[in-house]
Amino acid sequence: MKDDKSDTGWRRKLHEVIYGTHTPAGKLFDILLLVLILYSIIVVMLESVPRFDTKYHEFLNISEWVVTILFSIEYILRVICINKPRKYIFSFFGIVDLLSTIPKYLSYFLVGSQYLTAFRALRLLRVFRILKLVRFVGESNNLVRALKASRTKIFVFVFFVLVISVLLGTLMYLIEGPEHGFNSIPHSVYWTIVTLTTVGYGDISPETALGQFLATLIMIIGYGIIAVPTGIVSAEYASAQNKAKDLDEGRSCPNCSAEIYRSDADFCRKCGYDITDEA
Amino acid sequence: MKDDKSDTGWRRKLHEVIYGTHTPAGKLFDILLLVLILYSIIVVMLESVPRFDTKYHEFLNISEWVVTILFSIEYILRVICINKPRKYIFSFFGIVDLLSTIPKYLSYFLVGSQYLTAFRALRLLRVFRILKLVRFVGESNNLVRALKASRTKIFVFVFFVLVISVLLGTLMYLIEGPEHGFNSIPHSVYWTIVTLTTVGYGDISPETALGQFLATLIMIIGYGIIAVPTGIVSAEYASAQNKAKDLDEGRSCPNCSAEIYRSDADFCRKCGYDITDEA
Amino acid sequence: MKDDKSDTGWRRKLHEVIYGTHTPAGKLFDILLLVLILYSIIVVMLESVPRFDTKYHEFLNISEWVVTILFSIEYILRVICINKPRKYIFSFFGIVDLLSTIPKYLSYFLVGSQYLTAFRALRLLRVFRILKLVRFVGESNNLVRALKASRTKIFVFVFFVLVISVLLGTLMYLIEGPEHGFNSIPHSVYWTIVTLTTVGYGDISPETALGQFLATLIMIIGYGIIAVPTGIVSAEYASAQNKAKDLDEGRSCPNCSAEIYRSDADFCRKCGYDITDEA
Amino acid sequence: MKDDKSDTGWRRKLHEVIYGTHTPAGKLFDILLLVLILYSIIVVMLESVPRFDTKYHEFLNISEWVVTILFSIEYILRVICINKPRKYIFSFFGIVDLLSTIPKYLSYFLVGSQYLTAFRALRLLRVFRILKLVRFVGESNNLVRALKASRTKIFVFVFFVLVISVLLGTLMYLIEGPEHGFNSIPHSVYWTIVTLTTVGYGDISPETALGQFLATLIMIIGYGIIAVPTGIVSAEYASAQNKAKDLDEGRSCPNCSAEIYRSDADFCRKCGYDITDEA
């Protein structure tokens, strides 16, 4: 019994430091973790730049190992100090945390696997857990609600865009053909999406008059089409905002039945009746 | 009489499978059809890729024929089992269904016609008929209404953009001229639209200082102009959403059948009939 | 007196045909005019395409002259048959109409001036005068109102964008320098605007790591900045729409003081009171 | 005493001319200053164009010196005639004003420092101080409020975009590799942002089928993502507009000084005080 309790003692304390963000130690841990994540991402990036890699190969490699071991320790501690380890292990961050340690170990067996460490970038999303303290979550809740409400509509929209791209891409392939760089239908569909989304690399561009005319059409369609997701998100966001505001609307004065516009009102603005009595 | 009835029997059953989406057999049929459509599109695409075509030409060709024959059978069954075949044949999907079978037959006579099979992509829109079951149509009805309401305005907008493009394109032709790639006025108008829609291939780009200055102007105009369709769709969509909320699910007065706009109404606003009795 | 009257007779008739859009003759005139304008624009465009010009030079030149003479006659008739010729001559369309006839005459003296005939494109805006009959003006009045309300804000916005572009352009010039294609500050500012507006020709692109980092920053700024004009137009358009709707809002039932939501209401929706008596 | 008073006399007058915009002299000063700023920017720009610099080097250099001396005098006068010089010196415009004079002096010691004079562009923002007279500030206050309200959300959004860019950039590096121009992960992340923001230079573009498929995905994500900041700004701007309408020009209760939100209010909503007496 006593053993178990003391165990819960250091486990609870560890839990507070690792998962908590309210104690000074918890904050410090989170900030150190973020710095370490950022550092590890920069190391992976620099490793891929030939100029840096040849110069500082040893240093970058050791850095990588230090970070990997620290991440491994952190992962083990997270699993130990939580009450329901299974829930953490299969959560989004649990999987991301594991994936950010594995690649370096795998690099002994598989060439290229160490680059997967860049998926550590996902760990940066932890920043929101810390900044939660301030006001971020409240701020972005409306946004999240709006994006969720827009989800199906945007999926329908993307589906339409893809169907249109296949059609127009095929047409462009028939008009321009392989001799102007439209090598195949998939390649031509790729070009259509590049044009429709107004990216426009210019690695392929129509050369016949008819092709340029169709390209013009595609651009104008793309210009109109871009309005759709924006319109959806705008409207949904405004609606999520209003809904949050409306929560205590619909109230009206019990004396003169005028609408009450502010949730903090104590008196009716039209007849001066004391509303607080009613609540 | 009996003959006719049994005929109606299998026709009704077939109709249920092919057009219906509520029975398990109907759902299975629709899903198989979607898979077949997707498969046929991939086959047509791969046929256009030289690397694949030389390697698997025989297999792709046979696949094409199998799909075409299956589509032909489906088309004939659709015509047979429906009560008003003419209505189906001349409907949007009727024409699309026919067009997705013809090209392969035509390919014996006309070179290139088999690529038209990519128009089968349009058949993918059938996906909405099946997902209708869930909640898609309700979701996108507001969107459709908003797009319809925006139609004329967006047409006016596109017309303005075209007039501006002709003007600016001509100016650019005069400034840059054929020696910098602006070969002719139509070509120059094409470039203007590429710039105005922020696609920017870079196959042609201004080289004189004056041309670059005008290009800068065109870009900033394009930047401002893109706000217009987006603004229209946003506002129309928000308005369609509000109308849907206000309309109280299509309630109408039982006395004069006028629409009832507010869910808190007790009397019809057109004839003064007491609606509360009905609810 | 009699002379004057008969003169007014044919002048009034001519006025009805040329300026009016309600009589069959007036409609026919407008449609013929539009066809002629479109034809003249196509002729000018084809003239600039070397392939067409060498082949059909004679035909295109004669077409040009015919159109120019017809436009000249039209211009003279417009001046004659209107009561206040000065008002027409100095109006937007008066100037455009004159400018679309002059260049061909000038082409005898000045090389290149005939291309100015492409300004005839502006005459296409006349299409709105005819379609006014239907419902266009009503449709786009809200749009026009929204654009007018957005004008100053968008000017402020464009000004800010220009100031930012000069700053960032200078920075890029210092970072990349002439050896990477950033030949001068104005050229570098041009590149900044190309990037900020997401056009991205690719005729110049940063090659140093620092330059690419700054370019990334500029793109993300541009991505955020594009939200501003769109947001303005969206909000203004929605507000113009609401204002149009609100015109007869603010009305309330004289019996129970409930708000009246539809301008076509005859009875109060809350108490059934006959509102028409009051109006 | 008298000395001090006369000193305050010319200082007050100078202050009125330099900082004021209401007197004719104050307006003239501001306009001359703007012209001078514009002129100095043009001079710096032309200096960087080799063609101009070799031709008019002497003239441009003298212009630069004249402008710098005039700016220095203006800066000194601004410091002298204001009551709290420290407040001005450390204000935004104070620092900008100083920074626009220093570089030319530094150019004797440091090569390239004279280009920093282009930061004079920031001085152009003074234009808003003058136009304030008209109606600009009122116009853009809603905009400023909307942008402030959107700040945190847009920061969250940019952060997400960066995390996604690192992930997708790493993937593209693994798929395409240095042999197709994706030299390193940072370079690849740069490309991802170029694509995601729909800029699309085309200096690097995917060449493998898988790379082009992923690029297509990135573009469509970018297309959807662009809707987010626009939606935020639209909604916030509309909300700022409504708040401005509701706020009834800053009216507040004379009894408890609570804000009065509706222009039709007769009683304070917080203390029940009868506001109509005051109006």
PDB file of C-alpha atoms in Angstrom, chain C residues 10-232:
ATOM      1  CA  TRP C  10     -37.475  62.394 -87.907  1.00  0.00           C
ATOM      2  CA  ARG C  11     -35.043  63.406 -85.188  1.00  0.00           C
ATOM      3  CA  ARG C  12     -37.329  61.996 -82.531  1.00  0.00           C
ATOM      4  CA  LYS C  13     -37.741  58.807 -84.535  1.00  0.00           C
ATOM      5  CA  LEU C  14     -34.003  58.502 -85.095  1.00  0.00           C
ATOM      6  CA  HIS C  15     -33.417  59.182 -81.401  1.00  0.00           C
ATOM      7  CA  GLU C  16     -35.820  56.379 -80.553  1.00  0.00           C
ATOM      8  CA  VAL C  17     -33.985  53.947 -82.799  1.00  0.00           C
ATOM      9  CA  ILE C  18     -30.442  54.914 -81.775  1.00  0.00           C
ATOM     10  CA  TYR C  19     -30.816  55.656 -78.072  1.00  0.00           C
ATOM     11  CA  GLY C  20     -34.028  53.757 -77.309  1.00  0.00           C
ATOM     12  CA  THR C  21     -34.139  50.069 -76.509  1.00  0.00           C
ATOM     13  CA  HIS C  22     -37.894  49.599 -76.183  1.00  0.00           C
ATOM     14  CA  THR C  23     -39.043  49.646 -79.815  1.00  0.00           C
ATOM     15  CA  PRO C  24     -38.287  46.675 -82.130  1.00  0.00           C
ATOM     16  CA  ALA C  25     -36.245  49.003 -84.377  1.00  0.00           C
ATOM     17  CA  GLY C  26     -34.272  50.236 -81.365  1.00  0.00           C
ATOM     18  CA  LYS C  27     -33.493  46.708 -80.251  1.00  0.00           C
ATOM     19  CA  LEU C  28     -32.472  45.664 -83.758  1.00  0.00           C
ATOM     20  CA  PHE C  29     -30.185  48.690 -84.033  1.00  0.00           C
ATOM     21  CA  ASP C  30     -28.498  47.890 -80.727  1.00  0.00           C
ATOM     22  CA  ILE C  31     -27.982  44.246 -81.624  1.00  0.00           C
ATOM     23  CA  LEU C  32     -26.592  45.113 -85.064  1.00  0.00           C
ATOM     24  CA  LEU C  33     -24.284  47.623 -83.396  1.00  0.00           C
ATOM     25  CA  LEU C  34     -23.001  45.019 -80.944  1.00  0.00           C
ATOM     26  CA  VAL C  35     -22.344  42.563 -83.769  1.00  0.00           C
ATOM     27  CA  LEU C  36     -20.470  45.273 -85.664  1.00  0.00           C
ATOM     28  CA  ILE C  37     -18.386  46.176 -82.593  1.00  0.00           C
ATOM     29  CA  LEU C  38     -17.478  42.520 -81.999  1.00  0.00           C
ATOM     30  CA  TYR C  39     -16.629  42.100 -85.693  1.00  0.00           C
ATOM     31  CA  SER C  40     -14.411  45.212 -85.660  1.00  0.00           C
ATOM     32  CA  ILE C  41     -12.529  43.959 -82.589  1.00  0.00           C
ATOM     33  CA  ILE C  42     -11.920  40.579 -84.200  1.00  0.00           C
ATOM     34  CA  VAL C  43     -10.664  42.268 -87.377  1.00  0.00           C
ATOM     35  CA  VAL C  44      -8.196  44.401 -85.415  1.00  0.00           C
ATOM     36  CA  MET C  45      -6.996  41.335 -83.513  1.00  0.00           C
ATOM     37  CA  LEU C  46      -6.513  39.241 -86.640  1.00  0.00           C
ATOM     38  CA  GLU C  47      -4.640  42.102 -88.326  1.00  0.00           C
ATOM     39  CA  SER C  48      -2.025  41.822 -85.572  1.00  0.00           C
ATOM     40  CA  VAL C  49      -1.500  38.090 -86.224  1.00  0.00           C
ATOM     41  CA  PRO C  50       1.194  37.928 -88.949  1.00  0.00           C
ATOM     42  CA  ARG C  51      -0.127  34.650 -90.377  1.00  0.00           C
ATOM     43  CA  PHE C  52      -3.593  36.122 -90.981  1.00  0.00           C
ATOM     44  CA  ASP C  53      -2.388  39.563 -92.009  1.00  0.00           C
ATOM     45  CA  THR C  54      -0.196  38.352 -94.838  1.00  0.00           C
ATOM     46  CA  LYS C  55      -2.950  36.087 -96.153  1.00  0.00           C
ATOM     47  CA  TYR C  56      -6.031  38.324 -95.862  1.00  0.00           C
ATOM     48  CA  HIS C  57      -4.440  41.781 -95.655  1.00  0.00           C
ATOM     49  CA  GLU C  58      -6.677  43.278 -98.345  1.00  0.00           C
ATOM     50  CA  PHE C  59      -9.872  41.880 -96.854  1.00  0.00           C
ATOM     51  CA  LEU C  60      -9.011  42.948 -93.295  1.00  0.00           C
ATOM     52  CA  ASN C  61      -8.078  46.440 -94.419  1.00  0.00           C
ATOM     53  CA  ILE C  62     -11.348  46.913 -96.322  1.00  0.00           C
ATOM     54  CA  SER C  63     -13.298  45.529 -93.354  1.00  0.00           C
ATOM     55  CA  GLU C  64     -11.573  48.059 -91.160  1.00  0.00           C
ATOM     56  CA  TRP C  65     -12.547  50.901 -93.448  1.00  0.00           C
ATOM     57  CA  VAL C  66     -16.171  49.761 -93.727  1.00  0.00           C
ATOM     58  CA  VAL C  67     -16.484  49.504 -89.954  1.00  0.00           C
ATOM     59  CA  THR C  68     -14.802  52.874 -89.446  1.00  0.00           C
ATOM     60  CA  ILE C  69     -17.148  54.601 -91.892  1.00  0.00           C
ATOM     61  CA  LEU C  70     -20.204  52.942 -90.345  1.00  0.00           C
ATOM     62  CA  PHE C  71     -19.042  54.023 -86.881  1.00  0.00           C
ATOM     63  CA  SER C  72     -18.449  57.557 -88.157  1.00  0.00           C
ATOM     64  CA  ILE C  73     -21.984  57.727 -89.579  1.00  0.00           C
ATOM     65  CA  GLU C  74     -23.360  56.385 -86.326  1.00  0.00           C
ATOM     66  CA  TYR C  75     -21.414  58.989 -84.372  1.00  0.00           C
ATOM     67  CA  ILE C  76     -22.697  61.830 -86.544  1.00  0.00           C
ATOM     68  CA  LEU C  77     -26.284  60.547 -86.278  1.00  0.00           C
ATOM     69  CA  ARG C  78     -25.963  60.303 -82.496  1.00  0.00           C
ATOM     70  CA  VAL C  79     -24.800  63.921 -82.333  1.00  0.00           C
ATOM     71  CA  ILE C  80     -27.529  65.138 -84.695  1.00  0.00           C
ATOM     72  CA  CYS C  81     -30.544  63.465 -83.168  1.00  0.00           C
ATOM     73  CA  ILE C  82     -29.903  64.289 -79.511  1.00  0.00           C
ATOM     74  CA  ASN C  83     -31.203  67.468 -77.937  1.00  0.00           C
ATOM     75  CA  LYS C  84     -28.075  68.338 -75.994  1.00  0.00           C
ATOM     76  CA  PRO C  85     -25.217  67.172 -78.255  1.00  0.00           C
ATOM     77  CA  ARG C  86     -22.586  68.631 -75.927  1.00  0.00           C
ATOM     78  CA  LYS C  87     -23.691  66.374 -73.089  1.00  0.00           C
ATOM     79  CA  TYR C  88     -23.309  63.288 -75.294  1.00  0.00           C
ATOM     80  CA  ILE C  89     -20.008  64.355 -76.824  1.00  0.00           C
ATOM     81  CA  PHE C  90     -18.332  64.775 -73.454  1.00  0.00           C
ATOM     82  CA  SER C  91     -19.964  61.725 -71.871  1.00  0.00           C
ATOM     83  CA  PHE C  92     -17.983  58.507 -71.354  1.00  0.00           C
ATOM     84  CA  PHE C  93     -19.612  56.769 -74.315  1.00  0.00           C
ATOM     85  CA  GLY C  94     -19.393  59.900 -76.469  1.00  0.00           C
ATOM     86  CA  ILE C  95     -15.612  59.972 -76.078  1.00  0.00           C
ATOM     87  CA  VAL C  96     -15.315  56.215 -76.559  1.00  0.00           C
ATOM     88  CA  ASP C  97     -17.435  56.393 -79.715  1.00  0.00           C
ATOM     89  CA  LEU C  98     -15.241  59.138 -81.148  1.00  0.00           C
ATOM     90  CA  LEU C  99     -12.000  57.354 -80.200  1.00  0.00           C
ATOM     91  CA  SER C 100     -13.131  54.217 -82.014  1.00  0.00           C
ATOM     92  CA  THR C 101     -13.434  56.047 -85.360  1.00  0.00           C
ATOM     93  CA  ILE C 102     -10.395  58.344 -85.293  1.00  0.00           C
ATOM     94  CA  PRO C 103      -7.475  55.836 -85.300  1.00  0.00           C
ATOM     95  CA  LYS C 104      -8.110  54.466 -88.789  1.00  0.00           C
ATOM     96  CA  TYR C 105      -8.075  57.977 -90.231  1.00  0.00           C
ATOM     97  CA  LEU C 106      -4.930  58.753 -88.272  1.00  0.00           C
ATOM     98  CA  SER C 107      -3.253  55.593 -89.594  1.00  0.00           C
ATOM     99  CA  TYR C 108      -2.456  57.534 -92.763  1.00  0.00           C
ATOM    100  CA  PHE C 109      -0.233  59.836 -90.789  1.00  0.00           C
ATOM    101  CA  LEU C 110       0.894  57.835 -87.777  1.00  0.00           C
ATOM    102  CA  VAL C 111       2.210  54.272 -87.822  1.00  0.00           C
ATOM    103  CA  GLY C 112       0.682  52.064 -85.131  1.00  0.00           C
ATOM    104  CA  SER C 113      -2.243  54.321 -84.346  1.00  0.00           C
ATOM    105  CA  GLN C 114      -4.699  51.916 -85.943  1.00  0.00           C
ATOM    106  CA  TYR C 115      -4.242  49.530 -83.039  1.00  0.00           C
ATOM    107  CA  LEU C 116      -5.998  52.030 -80.834  1.00  0.00           C
ATOM    108  CA  THR C 117      -9.164  50.799 -82.525  1.00  0.00           C
ATOM    109  CA  ALA C 118      -9.038  47.971 -80.007  1.00  0.00           C
ATOM    110  CA  PHE C 119     -10.384  50.562 -77.601  1.00  0.00           C
ATOM    111  CA  ARG C 120     -13.602  49.774 -79.370  1.00  0.00           C
ATOM    112  CA  ALA C 121     -13.764  46.989 -76.806  1.00  0.00           C
ATOM    113  CA  LEU C 122     -15.046  49.636 -74.432  1.00  0.00           C
ATOM    114  CA  ARG C 123     -18.023  50.043 -76.740  1.00  0.00           C
ATOM    115  CA  LEU C 124     -18.991  46.506 -75.769  1.00  0.00           C
ATOM    116  CA  LEU C 125     -20.047  47.941 -72.441  1.00  0.00           C
ATOM    117  CA  ARG C 126     -23.090  49.159 -74.353  1.00  0.00           C
ATOM    118  CA  VAL C 127     -24.331  45.613 -73.969  1.00  0.00           C
ATOM    119  CA  PHE C 128     -25.405  46.571 -70.456  1.00  0.00           C
ATOM    120  CA  ARG C 129     -27.602  49.326 -71.810  1.00  0.00           C
ATOM    121  CA  ILE C 130     -29.597  46.772 -73.809  1.00  0.00           C
ATOM    122  CA  LEU C 131     -29.688  44.049 -71.210  1.00  0.00           C
ATOM    123  CA  LYS C 132     -30.807  46.726 -68.786  1.00  0.00           C
ATOM    124  CA  LEU C 133     -34.207  45.841 -70.173  1.00  0.00           C
ATOM    125  CA  VAL C 134     -34.048  42.483 -68.480  1.00  0.00           C
ATOM    126  CA  ARG C 135     -32.728  42.712 -64.944  1.00  0.00           C
ATOM    127  CA  PHE C 136     -29.026  43.348 -65.045  1.00  0.00           C
ATOM    128  CA  VAL C 137     -28.937  46.780 -63.558  1.00  0.00           C
ATOM    129  CA  GLY C 138     -31.041  45.788 -60.582  1.00  0.00           C
ATOM    130  CA  GLU C 139     -28.820  42.798 -60.081  1.00  0.00           C
ATOM    131  CA  SER C 140     -25.583  44.690 -60.132  1.00  0.00           C
ATOM    132  CA  ASN C 141     -26.713  47.806 -58.285  1.00  0.00           C
ATOM    133  CA  ASN C 142     -25.852  46.195 -54.962  1.00  0.00           C
ATOM    134  CA  LEU C 143     -22.496  45.239 -56.440  1.00  0.00           C
ATOM    135  CA  VAL C 144     -21.858  48.782 -57.681  1.00  0.00           C
ATOM    136  CA  ARG C 145     -22.863  50.165 -54.292  1.00  0.00           C
ATOM    137  CA  ALA C 146     -20.546  47.713 -52.529  1.00  0.00           C
ATOM    138  CA  LEU C 147     -17.639  48.586 -54.828  1.00  0.00           C
ATOM    139  CA  LYS C 148     -18.209  52.306 -54.272  1.00  0.00           C
ATOM    140  CA  ALA C 149     -18.292  51.802 -50.513  1.00  0.00           C
ATOM    141  CA  SER C 150     -15.074  49.762 -50.721  1.00  0.00           C
ATOM    142  CA  ARG C 151     -13.265  52.283 -52.927  1.00  0.00           C
ATOM    143  CA  THR C 152     -11.418  54.328 -50.336  1.00  0.00           C
ATOM    144  CA  LYS C 153     -10.537  51.275 -48.271  1.00  0.00           C
ATOM    145  CA  ILE C 154      -9.157  49.469 -51.282  1.00  0.00           C
ATOM    146  CA  PHE C 155      -7.158  52.556 -52.233  1.00  0.00           C
ATOM    147  CA  VAL C 156      -5.663  52.650 -48.715  1.00  0.00           C
ATOM    148  CA  PHE C 157      -4.928  48.947 -49.055  1.00  0.00           C
ATOM    149  CA  VAL C 158      -3.220  49.292 -52.447  1.00  0.00           C
ATOM    150  CA  PHE C 159      -1.152  52.164 -51.066  1.00  0.00           C
ATOM    151  CA  PHE C 160       0.046  49.998 -48.176  1.00  0.00           C
ATOM    152  CA  VAL C 161       0.871  47.166 -50.575  1.00  0.00           C
ATOM    153  CA  LEU C 162       2.967  49.563 -52.673  1.00  0.00           C
ATOM    154  CA  VAL C 163       4.884  50.882 -49.662  1.00  0.00           C
ATOM    155  CA  ILE C 164       5.561  47.324 -48.493  1.00  0.00           C
ATOM    156  CA  SER C 165       6.631  46.335 -52.011  1.00  0.00           C
ATOM    157  CA  VAL C 166       9.162  49.152 -52.214  1.00  0.00           C
ATOM    158  CA  LEU C 167      10.628  48.142 -48.844  1.00  0.00           C
ATOM    159  CA  LEU C 168      10.786  44.415 -49.557  1.00  0.00           C
ATOM    160  CA  GLY C 169      11.929  44.996 -53.139  1.00  0.00           C
ATOM    161  CA  THR C 170      14.876  47.050 -51.897  1.00  0.00           C
ATOM    162  CA  LEU C 171      15.757  44.350 -49.367  1.00  0.00           C
ATOM    163  CA  MET C 172      15.664  41.672 -52.082  1.00  0.00           C
ATOM    164  CA  TYR C 173      17.883  43.821 -54.316  1.00  0.00           C
ATOM    165  CA  LEU C 174      20.428  44.078 -51.506  1.00  0.00           C
ATOM    166  CA  ILE C 175      20.264  40.327 -50.810  1.00  0.00           C
ATOM    167  CA  GLU C 176      20.207  38.885 -54.316  1.00  0.00           C
ATOM    168  CA  GLY C 177      21.777  41.652 -56.355  1.00  0.00           C
ATOM    169  CA  PRO C 178      22.189  42.013 -60.110  1.00  0.00           C
ATOM    170  CA  GLU C 179      24.091  38.707 -60.400  1.00  0.00           C
ATOM    171  CA  HIS C 180      20.850  36.757 -59.729  1.00  0.00           C
ATOM    172  CA  GLY C 181      18.625  38.782 -62.041  1.00  0.00           C
ATOM    173  CA  PHE C 182      17.575  41.495 -59.579  1.00  0.00           C
ATOM    174  CA  ASN C 183      19.138  44.174 -61.812  1.00  0.00           C
ATOM    175  CA  SER C 184      17.875  47.277 -60.046  1.00  0.00           C
ATOM    176  CA  ILE C 185      15.531  48.405 -57.294  1.00  0.00           C
ATOM    177  CA  PRO C 186      12.587  49.103 -59.648  1.00  0.00           C
ATOM    178  CA  HIS C 187      13.098  45.661 -61.196  1.00  0.00           C
ATOM    179  CA  SER C 188      13.234  44.160 -57.728  1.00  0.00           C
ATOM    180  CA  VAL C 189      10.042  45.972 -56.700  1.00  0.00           C
ATOM    181  CA  TYR C 190       8.412  44.566 -59.843  1.00  0.00           C
ATOM    182  CA  TRP C 191       9.467  41.084 -58.737  1.00  0.00           C
ATOM    183  CA  THR C 192       8.083  41.725 -55.236  1.00  0.00           C
ATOM    184  CA  ILE C 193       4.674  42.651 -56.632  1.00  0.00           C
ATOM    185  CA  VAL C 194       4.754  39.609 -58.939  1.00  0.00           C
ATOM    186  CA  THR C 195       5.333  37.480 -55.822  1.00  0.00           C
ATOM    187  CA  LEU C 196       3.029  39.328 -53.443  1.00  0.00           C
ATOM    188  CA  THR C 197       0.088  39.018 -55.823  1.00  0.00           C
ATOM    189  CA  THR C 198       0.880  35.278 -56.223  1.00  0.00           C
ATOM    190  CA  VAL C 199       1.342  35.716 -59.994  1.00  0.00           C
ATOM    191  CA  GLY C 200       4.873  34.283 -59.923  1.00  0.00           C
ATOM    192  CA  TYR C 201       6.195  34.392 -63.497  1.00  0.00           C
ATOM    193  CA  GLY C 202       9.491  32.825 -62.613  1.00  0.00           C
ATOM    194  CA  ASP C 203      11.422  35.065 -65.048  1.00  0.00           C
ATOM    195  CA  ILE C 204      13.385  36.086 -61.940  1.00  0.00           C
ATOM    196  CA  SER C 205      13.511  33.956 -58.802  1.00  0.00           C
ATOM    197  CA  PRO C 206      15.720  34.138 -55.723  1.00  0.00           C
ATOM    198  CA  GLU C 207      18.759  31.861 -55.684  1.00  0.00           C
ATOM    199  CA  THR C 208      20.414  32.516 -52.343  1.00  0.00           C
ATOM    200  CA  ALA C 209      19.085  30.814 -49.208  1.00  0.00           C
ATOM    201  CA  LEU C 210      18.375  34.167 -47.536  1.00  0.00           C
ATOM    202  CA  GLY C 211      16.604  35.419 -50.656  1.00  0.00           C
ATOM    203  CA  GLN C 212      14.428  32.314 -50.761  1.00  0.00           C
ATOM    204  CA  PHE C 213      13.630  32.729 -47.088  1.00  0.00           C
ATOM    205  CA  LEU C 214      12.559  36.332 -47.612  1.00  0.00           C
ATOM    206  CA  ALA C 215      10.585  35.258 -50.703  1.00  0.00           C
ATOM    207  CA  THR C 216       8.751  32.710 -48.545  1.00  0.00           C
ATOM    208  CA  LEU C 217       7.901  35.462 -46.117  1.00  0.00           C
ATOM    209  CA  ILE C 218       6.640  37.717 -48.924  1.00  0.00           C
ATOM    210  CA  MET C 219       4.411  34.909 -50.234  1.00  0.00           C
ATOM    211  CA  ILE C 220       2.863  34.274 -46.842  1.00  0.00           C
ATOM    212  CA  ILE C 221       2.317  38.011 -46.383  1.00  0.00           C
ATOM    213  CA  GLY C 222       0.726  38.088 -49.834  1.00  0.00           C
ATOM    214  CA  TYR C 223      -1.461  35.157 -48.869  1.00  0.00           C
ATOM    215  CA  GLY C 224      -2.684  37.021 -45.813  1.00  0.00           C
ATOM    216  CA  ILE C 225      -2.986  40.324 -47.656  1.00  0.00           C
ATOM    217  CA  ILE C 226      -5.247  38.930 -50.374  1.00  0.00           C
ATOM    218  CA  ALA C 227      -7.801  38.379 -47.619  1.00  0.00           C
ATOM    219  CA  VAL C 228      -8.176  42.111 -47.083  1.00  0.00           C
ATOM    220  CA  PRO C 229      -9.811  43.346 -50.312  1.00  0.00           C
ATOM    221  CA  THR C 230     -11.927  40.204 -50.425  1.00  0.00           C
ATOM    222  CA  GLY C 231     -13.059  40.711 -46.861  1.00  0.00           C
ATOM    223  CA  ILE C 232     -13.914  44.335 -47.569  1.00  0.00           C
TER     224      ILE C 232
END
